[in-house]
Amino acid sequence: MLEFIKGKITKLDKNKIIVEKDGFGILIYVPDCEKFSDEDKVYTVLKVKEEEIRVIGFKTQQEKELFNKLTQIHGVGEKHALAILGTFSVDEFIDIIDQSDIESLTKVQGIGKKTAQRIIVELKGKIYFPENSLIQDLVKTLINLGFDKDQSYKVVKEILKVEDNLEEVLKKAISTLASHT
């Protein structure tokens, strides 16, 4: 219903911002206000509870999707999800899930060992955000060659950290994935 709001940010407070749009000031709860600039696009989720309507905002579409996945996990509410996204970037969080790093997750206020374990079990292998069209194209190519989507994503992401030649990235990815088969 309310996918995003683009407007002038008139107030920044630790976990809240106010976006002015067409004469309205919209209060938006965010994981971390420091991610936003004066004029910005804020991806939003509208939450309606009994007598309260809240708009929750994110800097990227990936953060928004991750928030939605987190709040679907039993025992993880809005506050926990916002605390996680305020503590870790999307990439850091994905790495924590992939490595089953319970210790890092328990550093987030309100997240205990059992909740951290539940988050990892529920999300491991289910988070996939191609950051750019290059990664997306490389992963699609590898999938078309018969490789697993999640493994292809991880391999391409790792190789791109050290290699920027498209042809070499594809060769190394095929070689790495073929050796794991």
PDB file of C-alpha atoms in Angstrom, residues 58-122:
ATOM      1  CA  PHE A  58      14.390   1.796   5.355  1.00  0.00           C
ATOM      2  CA  LYS A  59      17.202   3.168   3.223  1.00  0.00           C
ATOM      3  CA  THR A  60      17.086   0.242   0.755  1.00  0.00           C
ATOM      4  CA  GLN A  61      14.560  -2.231  -0.591  1.00  0.00           C
ATOM      5  CA  GLN A  62      16.782  -5.042   0.743  1.00  0.00           C
ATOM      6  CA  GLU A  63      16.507  -3.702   4.308  1.00  0.00           C
ATOM      7  CA  LYS A  64      12.735  -3.557   3.917  1.00  0.00           C
ATOM      8  CA  GLU A  65      12.560  -7.152   2.658  1.00  0.00           C
ATOM      9  CA  LEU A  66      14.851  -8.347   5.436  1.00  0.00           C
ATOM     10  CA  PHE A  67      12.677  -6.577   8.030  1.00  0.00           C
ATOM     11  CA  ASN A  68       9.611  -8.371   6.651  1.00  0.00           C
ATOM     12  CA  LYS A  69      11.393 -11.740   6.802  1.00  0.00           C
ATOM     13  CA  LEU A  70      12.592 -11.110  10.358  1.00  0.00           C
ATOM     14  CA  THR A  71       9.156 -10.105  11.659  1.00  0.00           C
ATOM     15  CA  GLN A  72       7.664 -13.344  10.298  1.00  0.00           C
ATOM     16  CA  ILE A  73       9.857 -15.334  12.704  1.00  0.00           C
ATOM     17  CA  HIS A  74       8.154 -16.310  15.971  1.00  0.00           C
ATOM     18  CA  GLY A  75       9.586 -14.223  18.807  1.00  0.00           C
ATOM     19  CA  VAL A  76      11.042 -11.502  16.565  1.00  0.00           C
ATOM     20  CA  GLY A  77       8.956  -8.353  16.558  1.00  0.00           C
ATOM     21  CA  GLU A  78       9.383  -4.911  15.049  1.00  0.00           C
ATOM     22  CA  LYS A  79      11.720  -3.724  17.810  1.00  0.00           C
ATOM     23  CA  HIS A  80      14.046  -6.723  17.444  1.00  0.00           C
ATOM     24  CA  ALA A  81      14.070  -6.467  13.649  1.00  0.00           C
ATOM     25  CA  LEU A  82      14.837  -2.733  13.787  1.00  0.00           C
ATOM     26  CA  ALA A  83      17.595  -3.346  16.351  1.00  0.00           C
ATOM     27  CA  ILE A  84      19.180  -5.981  14.090  1.00  0.00           C
ATOM     28  CA  LEU A  85      19.031  -3.690  11.049  1.00  0.00           C
ATOM     29  CA  GLY A  86      20.388  -0.813  13.123  1.00  0.00           C
ATOM     30  CA  THR A  87      23.342  -2.949  14.215  1.00  0.00           C
ATOM     31  CA  PHE A  88      24.280  -4.764  10.992  1.00  0.00           C
ATOM     32  CA  SER A  89      24.267  -3.931   7.305  1.00  0.00           C
ATOM     33  CA  VAL A  90      22.342  -6.333   5.068  1.00  0.00           C
ATOM     34  CA  ASP A  91      25.618  -7.928   3.903  1.00  0.00           C
ATOM     35  CA  GLU A  92      26.908  -8.312   7.467  1.00  0.00           C
ATOM     36  CA  PHE A  93      23.636  -9.921   8.516  1.00  0.00           C
ATOM     37  CA  ILE A  94      23.689 -12.347   5.582  1.00  0.00           C
ATOM     38  CA  ASP A  95      27.254 -13.330   6.518  1.00  0.00           C
ATOM     39  CA  ILE A  96      26.174 -13.869  10.141  1.00  0.00           C
ATOM     40  CA  ILE A  97      23.338 -16.143   8.990  1.00  0.00           C
ATOM     41  CA  ASP A  98      25.563 -18.033   6.520  1.00  0.00           C
ATOM     42  CA  GLN A  99      28.210 -18.610   9.213  1.00  0.00           C
ATOM     43  CA  SER A 100      25.624 -19.461  11.916  1.00  0.00           C
ATOM     44  CA  ASP A 101      27.228 -16.790  14.097  1.00  0.00           C
ATOM     45  CA  ILE A 102      24.981 -16.882  17.164  1.00  0.00           C
ATOM     46  CA  GLU A 103      27.449 -14.832  19.202  1.00  0.00           C
ATOM     47  CA  SER A 104      27.220 -11.801  16.895  1.00  0.00           C
ATOM     48  CA  LEU A 105      23.419 -11.889  16.891  1.00  0.00           C
ATOM     49  CA  THR A 106      23.250 -12.011  20.692  1.00  0.00           C
ATOM     50  CA  LYS A 107      25.112  -8.683  20.802  1.00  0.00           C
ATOM     51  CA  VAL A 108      21.906  -7.035  19.578  1.00  0.00           C
ATOM     52  CA  GLN A 109      19.863  -5.722  22.503  1.00  0.00           C
ATOM     53  CA  GLY A 110      16.937  -8.046  23.233  1.00  0.00           C
ATOM     54  CA  ILE A 111      18.246 -11.000  21.206  1.00  0.00           C
ATOM     55  CA  GLY A 112      19.098 -14.006  23.360  1.00  0.00           C
ATOM     56  CA  LYS A 113      20.732 -17.262  22.360  1.00  0.00           C
ATOM     57  CA  LYS A 114      17.452 -19.080  21.601  1.00  0.00           C
ATOM     58  CA  THR A 115      16.108 -16.239  19.473  1.00  0.00           C
ATOM     59  CA  ALA A 116      19.434 -16.002  17.617  1.00  0.00           C
ATOM     60  CA  GLN A 117      19.324 -19.747  16.921  1.00  0.00           C
ATOM     61  CA  ARG A 118      15.728 -19.477  15.684  1.00  0.00           C
ATOM     62  CA  ILE A 119      16.624 -16.576  13.358  1.00  0.00           C
ATOM     63  CA  ILE A 120      19.531 -18.541  11.876  1.00  0.00           C
ATOM     64  CA  VAL A 121      17.479 -21.711  11.398  1.00  0.00           C
ATOM     65  CA  GLU A 122      14.588 -19.804   9.804  1.00  0.00           C
TER      66      GLU A 122
END
